[in-house]
Short mmCIF file of C-alpha atoms in Angstrom, two decimals:
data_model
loop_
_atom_site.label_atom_id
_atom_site.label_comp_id
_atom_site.label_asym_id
_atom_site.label_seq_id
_atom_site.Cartn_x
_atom_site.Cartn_y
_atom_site.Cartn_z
CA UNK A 1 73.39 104.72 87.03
CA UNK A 2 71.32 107.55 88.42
CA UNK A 3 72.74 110.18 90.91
CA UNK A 4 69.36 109.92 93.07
CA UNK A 5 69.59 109.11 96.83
CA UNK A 6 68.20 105.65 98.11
CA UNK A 7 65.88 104.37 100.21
CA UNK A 8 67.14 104.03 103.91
CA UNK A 9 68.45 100.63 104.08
CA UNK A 10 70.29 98.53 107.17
CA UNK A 11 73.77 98.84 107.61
CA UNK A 12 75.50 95.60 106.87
CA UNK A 13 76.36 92.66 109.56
CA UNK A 14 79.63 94.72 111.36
CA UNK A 15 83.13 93.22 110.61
CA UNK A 16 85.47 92.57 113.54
CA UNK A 17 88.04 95.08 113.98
CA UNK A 18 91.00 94.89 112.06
CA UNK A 19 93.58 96.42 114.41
CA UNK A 20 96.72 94.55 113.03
CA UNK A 21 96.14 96.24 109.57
CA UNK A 22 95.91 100.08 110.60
CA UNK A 23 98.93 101.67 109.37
CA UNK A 24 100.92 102.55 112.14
CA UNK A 25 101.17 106.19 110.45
CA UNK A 26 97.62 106.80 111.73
CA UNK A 27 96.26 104.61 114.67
CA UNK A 28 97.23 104.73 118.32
CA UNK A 29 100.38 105.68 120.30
CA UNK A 30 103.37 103.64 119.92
CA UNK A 31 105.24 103.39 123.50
CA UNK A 32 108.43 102.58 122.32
CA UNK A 33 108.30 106.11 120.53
CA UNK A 34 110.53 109.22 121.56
CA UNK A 35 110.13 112.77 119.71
CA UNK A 36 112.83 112.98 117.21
CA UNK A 37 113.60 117.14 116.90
CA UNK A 38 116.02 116.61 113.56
CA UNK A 39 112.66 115.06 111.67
CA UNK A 40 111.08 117.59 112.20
CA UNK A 41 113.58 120.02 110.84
CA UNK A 42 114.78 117.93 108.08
CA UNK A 43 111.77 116.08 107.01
CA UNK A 44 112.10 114.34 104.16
CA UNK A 45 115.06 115.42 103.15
CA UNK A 46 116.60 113.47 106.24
CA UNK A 47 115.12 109.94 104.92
CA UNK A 48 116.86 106.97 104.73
CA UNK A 49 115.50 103.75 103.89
CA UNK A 50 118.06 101.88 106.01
CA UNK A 51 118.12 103.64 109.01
CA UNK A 52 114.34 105.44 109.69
CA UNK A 53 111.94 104.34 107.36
CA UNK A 54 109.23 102.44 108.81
CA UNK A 55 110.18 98.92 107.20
CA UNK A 56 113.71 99.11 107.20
CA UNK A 57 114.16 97.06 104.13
CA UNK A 58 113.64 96.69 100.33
CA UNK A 59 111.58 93.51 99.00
CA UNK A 60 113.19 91.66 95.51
CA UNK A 61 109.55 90.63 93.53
CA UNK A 62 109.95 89.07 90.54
CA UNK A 63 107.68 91.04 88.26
CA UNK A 64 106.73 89.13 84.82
CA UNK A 65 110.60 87.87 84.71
CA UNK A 66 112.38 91.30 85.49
CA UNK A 67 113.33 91.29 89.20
CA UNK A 68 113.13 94.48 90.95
CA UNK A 69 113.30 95.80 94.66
CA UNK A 70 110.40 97.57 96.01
CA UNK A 71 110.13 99.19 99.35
CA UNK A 72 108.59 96.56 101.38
CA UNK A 73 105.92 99.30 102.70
CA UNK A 74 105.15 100.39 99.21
CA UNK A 75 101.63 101.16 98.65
CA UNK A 76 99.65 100.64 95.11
CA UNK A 77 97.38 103.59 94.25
CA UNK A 78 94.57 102.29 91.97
CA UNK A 79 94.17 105.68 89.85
CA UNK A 80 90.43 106.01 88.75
CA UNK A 81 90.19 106.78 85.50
CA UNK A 82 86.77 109.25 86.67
CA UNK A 83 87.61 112.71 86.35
CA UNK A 84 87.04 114.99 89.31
CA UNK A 85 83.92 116.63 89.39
CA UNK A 86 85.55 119.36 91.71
CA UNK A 87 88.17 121.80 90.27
CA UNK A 88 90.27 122.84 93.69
CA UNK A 89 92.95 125.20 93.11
CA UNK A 90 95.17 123.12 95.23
CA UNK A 91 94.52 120.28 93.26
CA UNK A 92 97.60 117.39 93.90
CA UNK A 93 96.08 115.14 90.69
CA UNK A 94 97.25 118.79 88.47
CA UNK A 95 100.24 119.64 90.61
CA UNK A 96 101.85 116.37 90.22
CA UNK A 97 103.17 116.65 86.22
CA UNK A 98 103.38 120.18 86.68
CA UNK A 99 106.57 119.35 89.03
CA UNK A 100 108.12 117.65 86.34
CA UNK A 101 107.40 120.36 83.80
CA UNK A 102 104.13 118.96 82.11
CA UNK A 103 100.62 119.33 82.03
CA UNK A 104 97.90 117.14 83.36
CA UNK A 105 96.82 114.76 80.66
CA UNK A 106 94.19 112.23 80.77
CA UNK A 107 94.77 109.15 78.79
CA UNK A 108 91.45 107.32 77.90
CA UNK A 109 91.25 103.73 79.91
CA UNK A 110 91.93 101.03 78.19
CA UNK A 111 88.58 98.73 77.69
CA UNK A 112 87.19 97.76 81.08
CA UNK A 113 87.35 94.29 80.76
CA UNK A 114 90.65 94.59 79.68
CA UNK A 115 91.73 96.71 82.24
CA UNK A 116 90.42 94.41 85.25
CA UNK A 117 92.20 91.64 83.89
CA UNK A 118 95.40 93.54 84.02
CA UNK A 119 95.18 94.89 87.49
CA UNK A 120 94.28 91.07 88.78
CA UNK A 121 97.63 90.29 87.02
CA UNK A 122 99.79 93.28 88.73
CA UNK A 123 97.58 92.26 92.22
CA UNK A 124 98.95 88.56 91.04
CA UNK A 125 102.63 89.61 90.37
CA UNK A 126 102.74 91.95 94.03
CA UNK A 127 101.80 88.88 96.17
CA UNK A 128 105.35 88.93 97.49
CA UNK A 129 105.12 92.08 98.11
CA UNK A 130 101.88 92.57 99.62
CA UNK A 131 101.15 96.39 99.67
CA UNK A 132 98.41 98.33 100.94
CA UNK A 133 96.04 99.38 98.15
CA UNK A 134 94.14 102.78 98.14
CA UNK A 135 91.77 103.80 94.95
CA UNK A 136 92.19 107.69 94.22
CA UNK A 137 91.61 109.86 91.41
CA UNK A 138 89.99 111.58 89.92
CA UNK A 139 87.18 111.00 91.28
CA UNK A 140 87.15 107.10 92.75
CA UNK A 141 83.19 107.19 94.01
CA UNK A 142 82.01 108.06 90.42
CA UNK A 143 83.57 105.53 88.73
CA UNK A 144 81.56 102.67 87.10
CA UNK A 145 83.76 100.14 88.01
CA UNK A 146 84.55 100.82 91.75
CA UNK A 147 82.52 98.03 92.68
CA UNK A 148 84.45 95.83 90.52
CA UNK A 149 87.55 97.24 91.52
CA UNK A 150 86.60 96.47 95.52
CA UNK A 151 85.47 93.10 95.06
CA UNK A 152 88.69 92.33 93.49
CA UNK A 153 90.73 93.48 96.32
CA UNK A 154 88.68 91.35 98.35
CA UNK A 155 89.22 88.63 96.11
CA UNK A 156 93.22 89.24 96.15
CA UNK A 157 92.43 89.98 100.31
CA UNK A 158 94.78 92.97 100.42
CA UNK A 159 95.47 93.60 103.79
CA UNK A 160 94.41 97.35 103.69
CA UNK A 161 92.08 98.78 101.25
CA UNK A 162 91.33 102.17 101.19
CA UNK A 163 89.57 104.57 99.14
CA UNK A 164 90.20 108.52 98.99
CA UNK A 165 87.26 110.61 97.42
CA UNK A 166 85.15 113.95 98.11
CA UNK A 167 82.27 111.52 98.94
CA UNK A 168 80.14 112.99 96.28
CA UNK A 169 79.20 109.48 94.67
CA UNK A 170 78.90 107.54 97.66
CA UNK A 171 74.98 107.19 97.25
CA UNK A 172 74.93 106.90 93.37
CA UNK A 173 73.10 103.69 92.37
CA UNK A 174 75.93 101.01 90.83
CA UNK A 175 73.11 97.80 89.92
CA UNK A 176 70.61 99.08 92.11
CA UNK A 177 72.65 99.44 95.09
CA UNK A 178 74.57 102.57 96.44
CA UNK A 179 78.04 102.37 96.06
CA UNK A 180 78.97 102.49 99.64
CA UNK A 181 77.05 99.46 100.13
CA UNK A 182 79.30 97.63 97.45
CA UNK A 183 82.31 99.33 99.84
CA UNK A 184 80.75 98.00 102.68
CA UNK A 185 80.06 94.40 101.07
CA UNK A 186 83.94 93.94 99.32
CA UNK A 187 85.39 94.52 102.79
CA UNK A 188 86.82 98.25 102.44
CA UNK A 189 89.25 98.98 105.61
CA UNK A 190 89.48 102.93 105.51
CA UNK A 191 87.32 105.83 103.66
CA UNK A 192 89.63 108.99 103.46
CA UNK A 193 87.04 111.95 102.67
CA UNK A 194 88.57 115.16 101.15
CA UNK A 195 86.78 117.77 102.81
CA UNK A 196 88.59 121.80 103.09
CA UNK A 197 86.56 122.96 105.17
CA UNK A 198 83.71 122.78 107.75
CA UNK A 199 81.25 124.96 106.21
CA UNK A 200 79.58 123.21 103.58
CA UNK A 201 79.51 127.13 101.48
CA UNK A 202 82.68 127.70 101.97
CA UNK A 203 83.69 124.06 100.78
CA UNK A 204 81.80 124.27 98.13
CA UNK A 205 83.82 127.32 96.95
CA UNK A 206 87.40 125.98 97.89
CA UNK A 207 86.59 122.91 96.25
CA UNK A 208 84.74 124.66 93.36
CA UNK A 209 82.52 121.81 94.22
CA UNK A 210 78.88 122.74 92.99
CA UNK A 211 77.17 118.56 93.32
CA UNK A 212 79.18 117.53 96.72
CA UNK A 213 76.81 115.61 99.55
CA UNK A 214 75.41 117.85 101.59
CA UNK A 215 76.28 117.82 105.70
CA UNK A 216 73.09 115.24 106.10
CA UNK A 217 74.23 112.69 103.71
CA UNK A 218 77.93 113.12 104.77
CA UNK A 219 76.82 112.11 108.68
CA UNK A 220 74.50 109.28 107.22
CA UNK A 221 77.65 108.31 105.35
CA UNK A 222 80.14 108.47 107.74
CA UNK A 223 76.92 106.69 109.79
CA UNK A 224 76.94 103.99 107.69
CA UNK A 225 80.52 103.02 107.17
CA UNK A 226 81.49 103.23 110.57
CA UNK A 227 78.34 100.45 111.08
CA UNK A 228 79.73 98.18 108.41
CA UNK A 229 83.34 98.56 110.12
CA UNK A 230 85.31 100.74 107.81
CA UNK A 231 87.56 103.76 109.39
CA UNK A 232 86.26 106.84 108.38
CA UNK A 233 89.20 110.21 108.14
CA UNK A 234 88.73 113.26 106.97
CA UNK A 235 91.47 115.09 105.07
CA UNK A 236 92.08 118.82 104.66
CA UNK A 237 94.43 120.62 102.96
CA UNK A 238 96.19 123.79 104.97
CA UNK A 239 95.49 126.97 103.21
CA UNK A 240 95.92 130.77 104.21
CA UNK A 241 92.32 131.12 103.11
CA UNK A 242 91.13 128.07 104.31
CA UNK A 243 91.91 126.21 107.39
CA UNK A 244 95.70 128.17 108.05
CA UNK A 245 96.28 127.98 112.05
CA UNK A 246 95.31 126.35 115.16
CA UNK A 247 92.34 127.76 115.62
CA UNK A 248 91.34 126.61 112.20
CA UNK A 249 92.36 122.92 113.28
CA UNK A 250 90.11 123.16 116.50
CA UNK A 251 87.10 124.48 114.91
CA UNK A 252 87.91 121.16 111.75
CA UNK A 253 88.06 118.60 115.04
CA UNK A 254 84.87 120.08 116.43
CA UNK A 255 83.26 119.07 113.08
CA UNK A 256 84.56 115.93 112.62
CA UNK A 257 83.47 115.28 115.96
CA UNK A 258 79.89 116.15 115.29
CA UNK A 259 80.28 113.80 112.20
CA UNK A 260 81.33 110.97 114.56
CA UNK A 261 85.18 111.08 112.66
CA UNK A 262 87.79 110.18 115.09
CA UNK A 263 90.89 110.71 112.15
CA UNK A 264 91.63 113.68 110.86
CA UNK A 265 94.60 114.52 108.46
CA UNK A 266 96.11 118.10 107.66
CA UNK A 267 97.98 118.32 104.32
CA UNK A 268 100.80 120.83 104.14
CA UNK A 269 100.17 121.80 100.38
CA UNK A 270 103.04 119.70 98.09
CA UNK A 271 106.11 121.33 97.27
CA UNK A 272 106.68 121.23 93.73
CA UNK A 273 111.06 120.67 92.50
CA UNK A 274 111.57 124.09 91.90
CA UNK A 275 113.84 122.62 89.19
CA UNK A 276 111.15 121.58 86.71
CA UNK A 277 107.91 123.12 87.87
CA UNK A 278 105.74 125.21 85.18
CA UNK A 279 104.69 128.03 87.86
CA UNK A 280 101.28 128.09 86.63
CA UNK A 281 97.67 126.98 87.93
CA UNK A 282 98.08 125.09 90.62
CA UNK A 283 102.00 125.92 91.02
CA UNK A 284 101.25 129.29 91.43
CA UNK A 285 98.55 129.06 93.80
CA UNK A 286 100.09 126.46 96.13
CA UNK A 287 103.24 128.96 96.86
CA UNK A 288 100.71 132.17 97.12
CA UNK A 289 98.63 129.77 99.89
CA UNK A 290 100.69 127.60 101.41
CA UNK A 291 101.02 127.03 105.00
CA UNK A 292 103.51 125.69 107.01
CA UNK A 293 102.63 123.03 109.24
CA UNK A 294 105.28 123.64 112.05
CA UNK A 295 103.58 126.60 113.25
CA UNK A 296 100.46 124.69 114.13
CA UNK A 297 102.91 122.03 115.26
CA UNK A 298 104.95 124.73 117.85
CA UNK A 299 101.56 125.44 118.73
CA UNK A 300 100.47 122.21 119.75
CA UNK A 301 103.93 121.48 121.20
CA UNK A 302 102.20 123.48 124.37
CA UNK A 303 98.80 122.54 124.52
CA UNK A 304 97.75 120.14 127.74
CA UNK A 305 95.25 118.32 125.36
CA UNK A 306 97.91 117.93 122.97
CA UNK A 307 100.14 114.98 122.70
CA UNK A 308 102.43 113.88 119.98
CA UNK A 309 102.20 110.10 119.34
CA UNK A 310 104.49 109.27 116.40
CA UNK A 311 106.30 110.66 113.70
CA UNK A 312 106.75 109.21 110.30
CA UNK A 313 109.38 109.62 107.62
CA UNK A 314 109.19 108.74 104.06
CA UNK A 315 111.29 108.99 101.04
CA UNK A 316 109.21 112.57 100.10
CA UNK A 317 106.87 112.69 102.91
CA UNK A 318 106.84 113.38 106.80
CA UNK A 319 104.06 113.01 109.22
CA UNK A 320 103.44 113.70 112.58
CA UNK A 321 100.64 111.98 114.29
CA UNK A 322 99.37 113.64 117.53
CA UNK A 323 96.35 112.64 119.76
CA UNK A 324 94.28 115.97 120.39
CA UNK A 325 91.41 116.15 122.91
CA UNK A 326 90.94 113.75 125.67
CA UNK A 327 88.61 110.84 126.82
CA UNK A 328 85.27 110.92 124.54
CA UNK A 329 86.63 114.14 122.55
CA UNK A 330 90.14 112.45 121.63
CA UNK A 331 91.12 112.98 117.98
CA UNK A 332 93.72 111.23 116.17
CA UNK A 333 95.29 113.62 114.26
CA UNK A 334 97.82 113.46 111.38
CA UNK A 335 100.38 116.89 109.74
CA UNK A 336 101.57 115.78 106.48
CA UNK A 337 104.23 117.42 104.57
CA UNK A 338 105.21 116.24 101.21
CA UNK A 339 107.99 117.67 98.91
CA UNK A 340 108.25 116.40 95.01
CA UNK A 341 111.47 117.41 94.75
CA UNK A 342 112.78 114.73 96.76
CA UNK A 343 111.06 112.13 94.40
CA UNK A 344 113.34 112.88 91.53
CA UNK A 345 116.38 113.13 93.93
CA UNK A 346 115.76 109.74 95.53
CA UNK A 347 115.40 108.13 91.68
CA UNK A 348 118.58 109.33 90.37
CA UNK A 349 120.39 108.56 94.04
CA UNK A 350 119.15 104.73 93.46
CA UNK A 351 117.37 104.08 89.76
CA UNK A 352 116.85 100.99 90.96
CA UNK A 353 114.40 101.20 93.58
CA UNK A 354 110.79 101.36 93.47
CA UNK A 355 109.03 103.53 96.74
CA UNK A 356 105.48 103.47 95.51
CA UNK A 357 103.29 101.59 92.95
CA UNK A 358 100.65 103.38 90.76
CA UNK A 359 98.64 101.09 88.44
CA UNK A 360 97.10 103.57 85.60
CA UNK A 361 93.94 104.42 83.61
CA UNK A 362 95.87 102.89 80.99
CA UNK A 363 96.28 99.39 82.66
CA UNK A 364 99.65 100.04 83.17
CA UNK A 365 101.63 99.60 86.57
CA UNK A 366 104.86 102.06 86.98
CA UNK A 367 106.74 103.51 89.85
CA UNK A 368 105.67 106.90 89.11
CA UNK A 369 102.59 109.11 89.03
CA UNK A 370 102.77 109.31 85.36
CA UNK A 371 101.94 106.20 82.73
CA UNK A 372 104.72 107.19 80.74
CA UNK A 373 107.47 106.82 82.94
CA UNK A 374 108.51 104.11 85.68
CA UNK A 375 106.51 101.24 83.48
CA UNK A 376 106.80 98.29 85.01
CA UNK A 377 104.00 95.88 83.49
CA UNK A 378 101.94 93.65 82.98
CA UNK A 379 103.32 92.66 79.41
CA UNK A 380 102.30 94.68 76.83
CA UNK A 381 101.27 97.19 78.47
CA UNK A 382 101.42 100.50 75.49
CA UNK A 383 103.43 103.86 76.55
CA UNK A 384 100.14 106.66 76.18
#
């Protein structure tokens, strides 16, 4: 492994598109659509698998002999075991356990070998299922065994694979060969690139972010993937001392449009259950610098440029998906709130459903962010 930058090489042989796979939270306009005011206001708090989730309906898969019913537009999160080599203040990996009271911990991955063979087994047991797959982190593009982990998604041909990461291993050498060219080679559908802000200094200090790529080698990047068909969106986190109101938003779009980046997503920063949360670090930070999206979102609401396309509701999660700019200079662009609270209050309203699928460091699968609870497999998979 070396952290040196490669030789320009020729993008790969493009891939058709792969429209029927976009998630319908973040491509195009939906015509059968109409604005929904009460989402808005309610957000998650107004979901309800049965009447506006966007499948409607659980899935029974039998999962090594236990039968259990998973949202049928679950996703699985592959979670690197690669720490981040950033140390943002907003940070979602820390934020996370602190809603539920506890620290961040990082339990050491089980042997590699060892820990392929039991995600091809979960990837096995969720054929029924068939979820999207994103790799996150820690940090995803730094980890040895991305390539590995890519190829077999290909293998299992998961019918969206995405990876989230700060790009800043994209160019590392993984057996002589960058990493996004293994990305590019195993198929990958969508690149989601954490980025807080469009000056690279003032990234670099929101991010606390000292060996990100610099703007070059993010545009020969973003260059690069877009060649080899993958879907390139960058995602920003609202802050008051970051990117906080519309203006903020237009000057982001302006640089993702210099990058060639058509997607865009603003994060609302988490709400933590007030119930449980340790108010410290991250907690602490995320309630002094918070933003709330609906004021860029009344904004918008009378813009010319602006039109709303979609909005999304999940069980702790709601999006709004709005097309900004027009002809050449369109943007789509996504507002994400998210609140953990409702996580815990959907689990004890129905214990027996499972909304989303994390497979661990530990080679453990569960329904929850955290390897010690929600365990569902494979077998013997060892509490950390």
């Amino acid at each position: 492994m070396t952290g040196a930058l490669p030789p320009p090489a020729a993008p790969p042989t493009p891939r058709p598109p792969r429209d029927a796979e976009v998630s319908l939270a973040f491509e195009g306009p939906d015509t059968g659509w109409r604005f929904r005011p009460a989402w808005r206001r309610l957000r998650s708090a107004g979901f309800d698998v049965n009447r506006n989730s966007t499948a409607r309906r659980l899935v029974p898969v039998d999962l090594w002999g236990r039968k259990v019913d998973i949202y049928a537009n679950a996703n699985l999160s592959i979670y690197s075991a690669e720490r981040c080599n950033a140390a943002c203040a907003f940070c979602v990996e820390e934020l996370r356990p602190l809603s539920r009271g506890a620290a961040l911990t990082r339990p050491a991955r089980c042997p590699p070998e060892r820990w392929l063979a039991r995600l091809d087994q979960s990837l096995v047991a969720l054929r029924t299922l068939g979820p999207s797959v994103a790799v996150t982190g820690g940090e995803p593009s730094r980890d040895p065994l991305l390539p590995d982990i890519a190829a077999l998604l290909a293998r299992h041909r998961v019918h969206k694979r995405s990876l989230t990461t700060n790009a800043s291993g994209l160019w590392w050498l993984r057996g002589g060969r960058p990493v996004l060219h293994h990305l590019a080679d195993a198929g990958l559908h969508h690149l989601n690139i954490s980025r807080a802000h469009p000056q690279a200094a003032r990234n670099a200090e929101l991010m606390a972010m000292r060996d990100g790529l610099d703007d070059p080698d993010l545009t020969r990047a973003v260059a690069f993937a877009q060649e080899a068909g993958i879907s390139v969106r960058l995602s920003c986190v609202l802050l008051q001392e970051g990117i906080g109101d519309l203006a903020g938003v237009d000057g982001y779009l302006d640089f993702a449009r210099k990058l060639g980046v058509r997607q865009v997503i603003f994060r609302q920063l988490m709400r933590p259950d007030p119930a449980t949360t340790r108010p410290v670090g991250v907690a602490r930070y995320a309630a002094r610098q918070r933003v709330d999206m609906e004021t860029v979102l009344r904004a918008l609401d009378t813009r010319s440029d602006a039109r709303l396309v979609r909005q999304v509701m999940g069980y702790y999660y709601y999006v709004e998906v709005w097309q900004l700019g027009r002809g050449r200079d369109a943007v789509t662009v996504c507002f994400e709130s998210a609140d953990l609270a409702h996580v815990e209050a959907e689990k004890r309203a129905h214990p027996e459903r499972v909304h989303e699928l994390v497979f661990h460091p530990t080679g453990t699968l569960c329904s929850t962010w955290q390897a010690w609870d929600g365990q569902l497999g494979p077998p013997g998979a060892v509490a950390p």
